[in-house]
mmCIF file of C-alpha atoms in Angstrom:
data_model
loop_
_atom_site.group_PDB
_atom_site.id
_atom_site.type_symbol
_atom_site.label_atom_id
_atom_site.label_comp_id
_atom_site.label_asym_id
_atom_site.label_seq_id
_atom_site.Cartn_x
_atom_site.Cartn_y
_atom_site.Cartn_z
ATOM 1 C CA UNK A 314 -11.514 14.234 5.747
ATOM 2 C CA UNK A 315 -7.938 13.232 6.542
ATOM 3 C CA UNK A 316 -9.087 9.951 8.108
ATOM 4 C CA UNK A 317 -11.065 9.007 4.979
ATOM 5 C CA UNK A 318 -8.118 9.958 2.748
ATOM 6 C CA UNK A 319 -5.751 7.863 4.889
ATOM 7 C CA UNK A 320 -8.017 4.797 4.826
ATOM 8 C CA UNK A 321 -8.379 5.073 1.040
ATOM 9 C CA UNK A 322 -4.613 5.619 0.728
ATOM 10 C CA UNK A 323 -3.859 2.443 2.666
ATOM 11 C CA UNK A 324 -6.468 0.385 0.805
ATOM 12 C CA UNK A 325 -4.935 1.560 -2.461
ATOM 13 C CA UNK A 326 -1.805 -0.454 -1.670
ATOM 14 C CA UNK A 327 -3.996 -3.578 -2.026
ATOM 15 C CA UNK A 328 -5.245 -2.355 -5.412
ATOM 16 C CA UNK A 329 -1.943 -1.576 -7.103
ATOM 17 C CA UNK A 330 1.514 -2.216 -5.731
ATOM 18 C CA UNK A 331 4.675 -2.177 -7.839
ATOM 19 C CA UNK A 332 7.510 -4.130 -6.230
ATOM 20 C CA UNK A 333 10.547 -2.055 -5.197
ATOM 21 C CA UNK A 334 8.912 1.235 -6.274
ATOM 22 C CA UNK A 335 8.202 2.895 -2.917
ATOM 23 C CA UNK A 336 7.921 6.465 -4.204
ATOM 24 C CA UNK A 337 5.531 5.425 -6.963
ATOM 25 C CA UNK A 338 3.418 3.302 -4.591
ATOM 26 C CA UNK A 339 3.142 6.020 -1.941
ATOM 27 C CA UNK A 340 2.578 8.858 -4.402
ATOM 28 C CA UNK A 341 -0.073 6.864 -6.264
ATOM 29 C CA UNK A 342 -1.780 6.046 -2.954
ATOM 30 C CA UNK A 343 -1.678 9.735 -1.968
ATOM 31 C CA UNK A 344 -3.349 10.642 -5.251
ATOM 32 C CA UNK A 345 -6.059 7.990 -4.839
ATOM 33 C CA UNK A 346 -6.473 8.885 -1.164
ATOM 34 C CA UNK A 347 -7.227 12.564 -1.710
ATOM 35 C CA UNK A 348 -9.099 12.261 -4.995
ATOM 36 C CA UNK A 349 -10.981 9.271 -3.548
ATOM 37 C CA UNK A 350 -11.881 11.212 -0.402
ATOM 38 C CA UNK A 351 -13.151 14.056 -2.551
ATOM 39 C CA UNK A 352 -15.373 11.629 -4.517
ATOM 40 C CA UNK A 353 -16.503 9.896 -1.308
ATOM 41 C CA UNK A 354 -17.682 13.130 0.305
ATOM 42 C CA UNK A 355 -19.217 14.472 -2.891
ATOM 43 C CA UNK A 356 -21.242 11.238 -3.294
ATOM 44 C CA UNK A 357 -22.658 11.811 0.193
ATOM 45 C CA UNK A 358 -23.542 15.446 -0.398
ATOM 46 C CA UNK A 359 -20.789 16.706 1.937
ATOM 47 C CA UNK A 360 -19.469 19.583 -0.150
ATOM 48 C CA UNK A 361 -17.428 21.026 2.735
ATOM 49 C CA UNK A 362 -15.251 17.934 3.157
ATOM 50 C CA UNK A 363 -15.166 17.362 -0.620
ATOM 51 C CA UNK A 364 -13.764 20.880 -1.057
ATOM 52 C CA UNK A 365 -11.338 20.294 1.827
ATOM 53 C CA UNK A 366 -10.034 17.095 0.178
ATOM 54 C CA UNK A 367 -9.638 18.929 -3.157
ATOM 55 C CA UNK A 368 -7.773 21.758 -1.425
ATOM 56 C CA UNK A 369 -5.467 19.305 0.374
ATOM 57 C CA UNK A 370 -4.728 17.629 -2.965
ATOM 58 C CA UNK A 371 -3.793 21.039 -4.441
ATOM 59 C CA UNK A 372 -1.461 21.567 -1.464
ATOM 60 C CA UNK A 373 0.135 18.167 -2.012
ATOM 61 C CA UNK A 374 0.798 19.065 -5.645
ATOM 62 C CA UNK A 375 2.272 22.435 -4.637
ATOM 63 C CA UNK A 376 4.591 20.724 -2.159
ATOM 64 C CA UNK A 377 5.528 18.111 -4.767
ATOM 65 C CA UNK A 378 6.719 20.821 -7.175
ATOM 66 C CA UNK A 379 8.611 22.614 -4.389
ATOM 67 C CA UNK A 380 10.399 19.515 -3.036
ATOM 68 C CA UNK A 381 11.185 18.320 -6.577
ATOM 69 C CA UNK A 382 12.936 21.624 -7.266
ATOM 70 C CA UNK A 383 14.815 21.484 -3.971
ATOM 71 C CA UNK A 384 15.898 17.893 -4.679
ATOM 72 C CA UNK A 385 17.008 18.900 -8.185
ATOM 73 C CA UNK A 386 19.125 21.730 -6.784
ATOM 74 C CA UNK A 387 20.633 19.471 -4.124
ATOM 75 C CA UNK A 388 21.400 16.760 -6.695
ATOM 76 C CA UNK A 389 23.154 19.349 -8.833
ATOM 77 C CA UNK A 390 25.243 20.521 -5.879
ATOM 78 C CA UNK A 391 26.227 16.962 -4.956
ATOM 79 C CA UNK A 392 27.169 16.192 -8.558
ATOM 80 C CA UNK A 393 29.754 18.982 -8.493
ATOM 81 C CA UNK A 394 33.295 18.697 -7.241
ATOM 82 C CA UNK A 395 32.547 20.407 -3.952
ATOM 83 C CA UNK A 396 33.434 18.949 -0.581
ATOM 84 C CA UNK A 397 33.925 19.992 3.002
ATOM 85 C CA UNK A 398 33.248 23.639 3.822
ATOM 86 C CA UNK A 399 32.371 24.555 0.218
ATOM 87 C CA UNK A 400 29.666 21.891 0.049
ATOM 88 C CA UNK A 401 28.390 22.908 3.498
ATOM 89 C CA UNK A 402 28.025 26.526 2.286
ATOM 90 C CA UNK A 403 26.129 25.451 -0.833
ATOM 91 C CA UNK A 404 23.836 23.236 1.227
ATOM 92 C CA UNK A 405 23.222 26.075 3.698
ATOM 93 C CA UNK A 406 22.367 28.381 0.777
ATOM 94 C CA UNK A 407 19.963 25.838 -0.730
ATOM 95 C CA UNK A 408 18.232 25.116 2.572
ATOM 96 C CA UNK A 409 18.059 28.880 3.202
ATOM 97 C CA UNK A 410 16.341 29.309 -0.168
ATOM 98 C CA UNK A 411 13.944 26.469 0.703
ATOM 99 C CA UNK A 412 13.120 27.961 4.083
ATOM 100 C CA UNK A 413 12.430 31.342 2.479
ATOM 101 C CA UNK A 414 10.121 29.677 -0.062
ATOM 102 C CA UNK A 415 8.265 27.748 2.656
ATOM 103 C CA UNK A 416 7.858 30.923 4.696
ATOM 104 C CA UNK A 417 7.013 32.948 1.600
ATOM 105 C CA UNK A 418 5.364 32.158 -1.736
ATOM 106 C CA UNK A 419 5.123 28.366 -1.417
ATOM 107 C CA UNK A 420 3.901 28.431 2.170
ATOM 108 C CA UNK A 421 1.496 31.282 1.536
ATOM 109 C CA UNK A 422 -0.035 29.354 -1.393
ATOM 110 C CA UNK A 423 -0.977 26.420 0.850
ATOM 111 C CA UNK A 424 -4.686 26.232 1.593
ATOM 112 C CA UNK A 425 -4.885 23.481 4.227
ATOM 113 C CA UNK A 426 -1.435 23.287 5.783
ATOM 114 C CA UNK A 427 -0.134 25.846 8.233
ATOM 115 C CA UNK A 428 2.922 27.257 6.450
ATOM 116 C CA UNK A 429 4.448 28.192 9.829
ATOM 117 C CA UNK A 430 4.897 24.482 10.599
ATOM 118 C CA UNK A 431 6.937 23.970 7.423
ATOM 119 C CA UNK A 432 8.909 27.157 8.060
ATOM 120 C CA UNK A 433 10.102 26.055 11.513
ATOM 121 C CA UNK A 434 10.610 22.303 10.979
ATOM 122 C CA UNK A 435 14.169 21.039 10.448
ATOM 123 C CA UNK A 436 15.209 20.877 6.830
ATOM 124 C CA UNK A 437 17.880 18.437 5.710
ATOM 125 C CA UNK A 438 18.431 15.647 3.184
ATOM 126 C CA UNK A 439 16.412 13.130 5.209
ATOM 127 C CA UNK A 440 13.413 15.469 5.338
ATOM 128 C CA UNK A 441 13.592 16.090 1.588
ATOM 129 C CA UNK A 442 13.718 12.345 0.888
ATOM 130 C CA UNK A 443 10.787 11.670 3.231
ATOM 131 C CA UNK A 444 8.706 14.424 1.625
ATOM 132 C CA UNK A 445 9.487 13.142 -1.876
ATOM 133 C CA UNK A 446 8.416 9.565 -1.104
ATOM 134 C CA UNK A 447 4.768 10.630 -0.812
ATOM 135 C CA UNK A 448 4.903 13.450 -3.358
ATOM 136 C CA UNK A 449 6.492 12.442 -6.621
ATOM 137 C CA UNK A 450 5.023 13.345 -10.007
ATOM 138 C CA UNK A 451 1.610 14.075 -8.521
ATOM 139 C CA UNK A 452 0.686 16.320 -11.438
ATOM 140 C CA UNK A 453 1.126 13.331 -13.759
ATOM 141 C CA UNK A 454 -1.517 11.405 -11.806
ATOM 142 C CA UNK A 455 -3.793 14.413 -11.991
ATOM 143 C CA UNK A 456 -3.307 14.731 -15.768
ATOM 144 C CA UNK A 457 -4.368 11.109 -16.162
ATOM 145 C CA UNK A 458 -7.320 11.771 -13.852
ATOM 146 C CA UNK A 459 -8.495 14.636 -16.051
ATOM 147 C CA UNK A 460 -7.912 12.580 -19.219
ATOM 148 C CA UNK A 461 -10.236 9.953 -17.725
ATOM 149 C CA UNK A 462 -13.097 12.354 -17.104
ATOM 150 C CA UNK A 463 -12.228 13.006 -13.433
ATOM 151 C CA UNK A 464 -13.336 9.440 -12.685
ATOM 152 C CA UNK A 465 -11.090 7.912 -10.024
ATOM 153 C CA UNK A 466 -12.011 4.286 -10.836
ATOM 154 C CA UNK A 467 -11.329 4.814 -14.564
ATOM 155 C CA UNK A 468 -8.047 6.527 -13.763
ATOM 156 C CA UNK A 469 -6.890 3.643 -11.566
ATOM 157 C CA UNK A 470 -7.789 1.207 -14.330
ATOM 158 C CA UNK A 471 -5.932 3.280 -16.945
ATOM 159 C CA UNK A 472 -2.845 3.448 -14.711
ATOM 160 C CA UNK A 473 -2.942 -0.321 -14.136
ATOM 161 C CA UNK A 474 -3.217 -0.959 -17.880
ATOM 162 C CA UNK A 475 -0.237 1.266 -18.643
ATOM 163 C CA UNK A 476 1.920 -0.279 -15.936
ATOM 164 C CA UNK A 477 1.067 -3.901 -16.653
ATOM 165 C CA UNK A 478 1.325 -3.636 -20.452
ATOM 166 C CA UNK A 479 4.789 -2.050 -20.515
ATOM 167 C CA UNK A 480 7.984 -3.818 -19.677
ATOM 168 C CA UNK A 481 10.980 -2.069 -18.239
ATOM 169 C CA UNK A 482 9.989 -1.777 -14.612
ATOM 170 C CA UNK A 483 9.737 2.010 -14.268
ATOM 171 C CA UNK A 484 6.076 2.755 -13.510
ATOM 172 C CA UNK A 485 6.500 6.468 -14.224
ATOM 173 C CA UNK A 486 7.913 5.713 -17.685
ATOM 174 C CA UNK A 487 4.828 3.578 -18.278
ATOM 175 C CA UNK A 488 2.558 6.453 -17.257
ATOM 176 C CA UNK A 489 4.331 8.903 -19.544
ATOM 177 C CA UNK A 490 3.866 6.480 -22.433
ATOM 178 C CA UNK A 491 0.799 6.183 -24.618
ATOM 179 C CA UNK A 492 -1.294 3.111 -23.815
ATOM 180 C CA UNK A 493 -0.742 0.165 -26.134
ATOM 181 C CA UNK A 494 2.576 1.483 -27.449
ATOM 182 C CA UNK A 495 5.739 -0.619 -27.108
ATOM 183 C CA UNK A 496 8.487 0.682 -24.784
ATOM 184 C CA UNK A 497 11.115 3.041 -26.214
#
């Protein structure tokens, strides 16, 4: 299942690529990869791998929400007037919270990932950034997917239309907009 999702993910970069928008490009490709793998296996009557792809996609969305919250908390800490030892304590507290979540409710909610891996891996700013690149606003892609009748091809088309008919450069702003409406 993971091989099929990866191949579809990589091929997606040839379908839609927005210059200088790495997080959008990778997150979009992750969405298409897992939803595409689910459709691929379902079309071949392989319900086991179709369910596995759907479960992995749910895990990706769970991790997206978790890392978004961690990034938000870190951004808030860095925006303050803290420095030196005070900032180090706040960071340690935030990464402690994150580790507890990964070893607790967030990790236990994962269906396809071994939460113990996340609980013992190093956790720092670089890890958070790397995790966010592939998992940003995944629920938005899924909302569009459901709005388009759970049809991956229609969803890709709808996303392309929104991105290419709005100026402003931010692909996520285009996705949050209504199709055919001028930019704010």
